[in-house]
Amino acid sequence: MQASSHSRSTDRDDRVSNMRYWNQSNFEGLKSIGEQYADRSGFAAFSRYCLLAEKGLRKPALAAAREFITGMEARPVTQQRACAEELTALSYRHAEVHRLLPHPLRMSLKAILQQWTDAEPDNPIPWKWLGYLVMDLEASRRAHELDPGDEISLGALFGEQLNQVDFQTHHLCESCFLGEESEAEQALDRAESLLAYLENEDKRAACRREVDYFRDLLAAWRDYTSTEREETFPRWCEKQEGGKQGKSFRFWSIHYYR
């Protein structure tokens, strides 16, 4: 029985070790954040959640998270809102730490933010964090209406348009365009129109490069389809010299399984 128990323990240790190796930034992030919040009033249980989750101790970590939720929801409304804003912003700044907000905590924060938008419909703060937390594009649009320069809602809306174009073009590796090219152009126009609200020049330039990339890709596709060709679109792009068609495009790799 001891040999069997040791074997199970070793297997678990190996799984945790492997998980740490492939997800090192997540574990390091949880530990660092847990330590930062250890001495914060009202955040002791949240700190314990992070430190326990960092060790791979799922059940006690969730118990600590639920303890934190109970305490948070018992606070005055203003403190609940401040906590929801802080933790959602923390998640935004540390997007690589994907276990930072466990599902029960995420749902509690969502409820607080929703109640906040009901109480203060003209306040952009709860709208932008609700949009980010649950990927609610309508909430992000409302935040953008109230605060056009907010980078968080702008990022969500810009990403929505580029994701649409990315989806339509992700089979170009097989010389196949999904949907209507005009719809992709319109999505790029909408994405480009959002750039005027971005105050950060570096971010605006980076976003413009993404728009220009997809415009070049669509232009190359139109040239490719304007005449009959036997070669694939990626191969055709490789053979072009100069001009837009000579640019390097990021073609997806697609595998089919029987």
Coordinates of C-alpha atoms in Angstrom, one line a residue:
M1 CA 0.0 0.0 0.0
Q2 CA 2.9 2.4 0.7
A3 CA 4.4 1.8 -2.7
S4 CA 1.1 2.5 -4.3
S5 CA 0.6 5.7 -2.3
H6 CA 4.1 6.8 -3.1
S7 CA 3.5 6.2 -6.8
R8 CA 0.3 8.4 -6.7
S9 CA 2.1 11.1 -4.8
T10 CA 5.0 11.0 -7.3
D11 CA 2.6 11.2 -10.2
R12 CA 0.9 14.2 -8.7
D13 CA 4.3 15.9 -8.0
D14 CA 5.3 15.2 -11.6
R15 CA 2.0 16.7 -12.9
V16 CA 2.5 19.8 -10.8
S17 CA 6.1 20.1 -11.9
N18 CA 5.2 19.8 -15.6
M19 CA 2.4 22.3 -15.1
R20 CA 4.8 24.7 -13.5
Y21 CA 7.3 24.3 -16.4
W22 CA 4.8 25.0 -19.2
N23 CA 3.0 27.7 -17.2
Q24 CA 5.8 29.3 -15.3
S25 CA 4.7 32.9 -15.7
N26 CA 1.3 32.1 -14.3
F27 CA 2.7 30.5 -11.1
E28 CA 5.3 33.2 -10.6
G29 CA 2.6 35.8 -11.1
L30 CA 0.2 34.2 -8.6
K31 CA 3.0 34.0 -5.9
S32 CA 4.0 37.6 -6.4
I33 CA 0.5 38.9 -6.3
G34 CA -0.4 36.8 -3.3
E35 CA 2.6 38.2 -1.4
Q36 CA 1.7 41.8 -2.4
Y37 CA -1.8 41.4 -1.0
A38 CA -0.8 39.5 2.1
D39 CA -0.8 42.6 4.3
R40 CA -3.7 44.4 2.6
S41 CA -6.7 44.9 4.9
G42 CA -9.6 42.9 3.6
F43 CA -7.5 40.9 1.1
A44 CA -6.0 38.2 3.3
A45 CA -8.2 35.5 1.9
F46 CA -7.5 36.6 -1.6
S47 CA -3.8 36.5 -0.8
R48 CA -4.2 32.9 0.5
Y49 CA -6.1 31.9 -2.7
C50 CA -3.2 33.1 -4.9
L51 CA -0.5 31.4 -2.8
L52 CA -2.5 28.1 -2.6
A53 CA -3.3 28.2 -6.3
E54 CA 0.4 28.8 -7.0
K55 CA 1.1 25.5 -5.2
G56 CA -1.5 23.6 -7.2
L57 CA -3.8 23.2 -4.1
R58 CA -7.1 23.6 -5.9
K59 CA -9.7 22.8 -3.2
P60 CA -8.1 24.9 -0.4
A61 CA -7.5 27.7 -2.9
L62 CA -11.2 27.7 -3.9
A63 CA -12.2 27.7 -0.2
A64 CA -10.0 30.8 0.4
A65 CA -11.6 32.4 -2.7
R66 CA -15.1 31.8 -1.4
E67 CA -14.1 33.2 2.0
F68 CA -12.9 36.3 0.3
I69 CA -16.1 36.6 -1.7
T70 CA -18.2 36.3 1.4
G71 CA -16.2 39.1 3.1
M72 CA -16.3 41.3 0.0
E73 CA -20.0 41.0 -0.5
A74 CA -20.6 41.9 3.2
R75 CA -18.9 45.3 2.8
P76 CA -20.7 48.6 2.0
V77 CA -21.5 49.0 -1.7
T78 CA -18.9 51.6 -2.3
Q79 CA -16.2 49.2 -1.0
Q80 CA -17.5 46.4 -3.1
R81 CA -17.3 48.6 -6.2
A82 CA -13.7 49.7 -5.3
C83 CA -12.7 46.1 -4.8
A84 CA -14.3 45.0 -8.1
E85 CA -12.5 47.8 -10.0
E86 CA -9.2 47.0 -8.4
L87 CA -9.3 43.3 -9.0
T88 CA -10.5 43.6 -12.6
A89 CA -7.8 46.1 -13.3
L90 CA -5.3 43.8 -11.7
S91 CA -6.5 41.0 -14.0
Y92 CA -6.1 43.4 -17.0
R93 CA -2.6 44.3 -16.0
H94 CA -1.6 40.7 -15.5
A95 CA -3.5 39.0 -18.3
E96 CA -0.9 36.3 -18.4
V97 CA -1.9 35.1 -14.9
H98 CA -5.0 33.4 -16.2
R99 CA -5.9 31.8 -12.8
L100 CA -5.9 35.1 -11.0
L101 CA -9.7 35.3 -10.8
P102 CA -11.3 31.9 -10.3
H103 CA -14.8 31.4 -11.6
P104 CA -16.7 32.1 -8.4
L105 CA -14.8 35.3 -7.8
R106 CA -15.3 36.4 -11.5
M107 CA -19.1 35.8 -11.2
S108 CA -19.2 37.9 -7.9
L109 CA -17.3 40.7 -9.6
K110 CA -19.6 40.6 -12.6
A111 CA -22.7 40.9 -10.4
I112 CA -21.1 43.9 -8.5
L113 CA -20.2 45.6 -11.8
Q114 CA -23.7 45.0 -13.3
Q115 CA -25.4 46.4 -10.2
W116 CA -23.0 49.4 -10.5
T117 CA -24.0 50.0 -14.1
D118 CA -27.7 49.9 -13.1
A119 CA -27.1 52.4 -10.4
E120 CA -24.8 54.7 -12.4
P121 CA -25.6 54.2 -16.1
D122 CA -23.6 57.3 -17.1
N123 CA -20.4 56.2 -15.3
P124 CA -17.9 54.7 -17.8
I125 CA -15.9 52.9 -15.1
P126 CA -18.2 49.9 -14.4
W127 CA -19.0 49.6 -18.1
K128 CA -15.4 49.3 -19.2
W129 CA -14.5 46.8 -16.5
L130 CA -17.7 44.7 -17.1
G131 CA -16.8 44.7 -20.8
Y132 CA -13.3 43.5 -20.1
L133 CA -14.2 41.0 -17.4
V134 CA -16.9 39.0 -19.3
M135 CA -16.0 40.1 -22.9
D136 CA -19.3 42.0 -23.2
L137 CA -18.9 44.1 -26.3
E138 CA -22.1 46.0 -25.7
A139 CA -20.7 47.1 -22.3
S140 CA -17.5 48.1 -24.1
R141 CA -19.4 50.2 -26.6
R142 CA -21.3 51.9 -23.8
A143 CA -18.0 52.7 -22.1
H144 CA -16.6 54.1 -25.3
E145 CA -19.7 56.3 -25.7
L146 CA -19.2 57.7 -22.3
D147 CA -15.4 58.0 -22.4
P148 CA -14.2 57.8 -26.1
G149 CA -10.5 57.8 -25.1
D150 CA -10.6 54.9 -22.7
E151 CA -8.0 52.4 -24.0
I152 CA -9.6 49.3 -22.4
S153 CA -12.9 49.7 -24.3
L154 CA -11.1 50.9 -27.4
G155 CA -9.0 47.7 -27.3
A156 CA -12.0 45.5 -27.1
L157 CA -13.8 47.2 -30.0
F158 CA -10.7 47.4 -32.1
G159 CA -10.0 43.7 -31.5
E160 CA -13.6 42.8 -32.4
Q161 CA -13.2 44.3 -35.9
L162 CA -9.8 42.7 -36.5
N163 CA -10.9 39.4 -35.2
Q164 CA -13.7 39.5 -37.8
V165 CA -11.2 40.0 -40.6
D166 CA -8.8 37.4 -39.2
F167 CA -11.6 34.9 -39.2
Q168 CA -12.5 35.7 -42.8
T169 CA -8.9 35.3 -44.0
H170 CA -7.7 32.4 -41.9
H171 CA -8.4 29.9 -44.7
L172 CA -6.3 31.9 -47.3
C173 CA -3.6 29.3 -46.6
E174 CA -6.0 27.1 -48.6
S175 CA -6.8 29.8 -51.1
C176 CA -10.2 30.2 -49.6
F177 CA -11.8 33.5 -48.4
L178 CA -14.7 33.2 -46.0
G179 CA -17.6 35.6 -46.5
E180 CA -17.6 38.8 -48.5
E181 CA -14.5 40.9 -49.1
S182 CA -16.6 44.1 -48.8
E183 CA -17.5 43.1 -45.2
A184 CA -13.8 42.7 -44.3
E185 CA -13.0 46.1 -45.8
Q186 CA -15.9 47.7 -43.8
A187 CA -14.5 46.1 -40.6
L188 CA -11.1 47.5 -41.3
D189 CA -12.7 50.9 -41.9
R190 CA -14.4 50.7 -38.5
A191 CA -11.2 49.6 -36.8
E192 CA -9.2 52.4 -38.4
S193 CA -11.9 55.0 -37.3
L194 CA -11.2 54.0 -33.7
L195 CA -7.5 54.9 -33.9
A196 CA -8.3 58.6 -33.8
Y197 CA -9.4 58.1 -30.1
L198 CA -6.1 56.5 -29.1
E199 CA -3.8 59.1 -27.4
N200 CA -0.8 56.8 -27.0
E201 CA 1.2 57.2 -30.2
D202 CA 3.0 53.9 -29.9
K203 CA -0.2 52.0 -29.4
R204 CA -1.9 53.9 -32.3
A205 CA 1.1 53.1 -34.6
A206 CA 1.0 49.4 -33.6
C207 CA -2.8 49.2 -34.3
R208 CA -2.4 51.0 -37.6
R209 CA 0.2 48.4 -38.7
E210 CA -2.3 45.7 -38.0
V211 CA -4.9 47.4 -40.1
D212 CA -2.4 48.0 -42.9
Y213 CA -1.4 44.4 -42.7
F214 CA -4.9 43.2 -43.4
R215 CA -5.4 45.8 -46.1
D216 CA -2.3 44.5 -47.9
L217 CA -3.5 40.9 -47.5
L218 CA -6.9 41.8 -49.0
A219 CA -5.2 43.7 -51.8
A220 CA -3.0 40.7 -52.6
W221 CA -6.0 38.4 -52.5
R222 CA -7.8 40.6 -55.0
D223 CA -4.8 40.6 -57.4
Y224 CA -4.6 36.8 -57.0
T225 CA -8.2 36.2 -57.8
S226 CA -8.3 38.7 -60.7
T227 CA -6.9 36.1 -63.1
E228 CA -6.9 32.3 -63.2
R229 CA -4.0 30.7 -61.4
E230 CA -3.0 27.1 -60.7
E231 CA -0.8 27.8 -57.7
T232 CA -2.0 28.4 -54.2
F233 CA -2.3 31.9 -52.8
P234 CA 0.5 31.4 -50.3
R235 CA 2.8 30.1 -53.0
W236 CA 1.8 33.0 -55.3
C237 CA 2.6 35.5 -52.6
E238 CA 6.1 34.0 -52.1
K239 CA 6.9 34.5 -55.8
Q240 CA 5.9 38.1 -56.0
E241 CA 8.7 40.7 -55.9
G242 CA 8.2 44.2 -54.6
G243 CA 4.9 46.0 -54.0
K244 CA 2.2 44.9 -51.6
Q245 CA 2.2 41.3 -52.9
G246 CA 5.8 40.9 -51.9
K247 CA 5.1 41.3 -48.2
S248 CA 5.3 38.4 -45.8
F249 CA 1.9 37.3 -44.6
R250 CA 1.1 35.2 -41.5
F251 CA -0.7 32.2 -43.0
W252 CA -2.4 29.7 -40.6
S253 CA -1.4 26.1 -40.5
I254 CA -4.5 23.9 -40.7
H255 CA -4.5 20.1 -40.1
Y256 CA -7.4 17.7 -40.8
Y257 CA -7.9 14.5 -38.9
R258 CA -9.9 11.5 -39.9

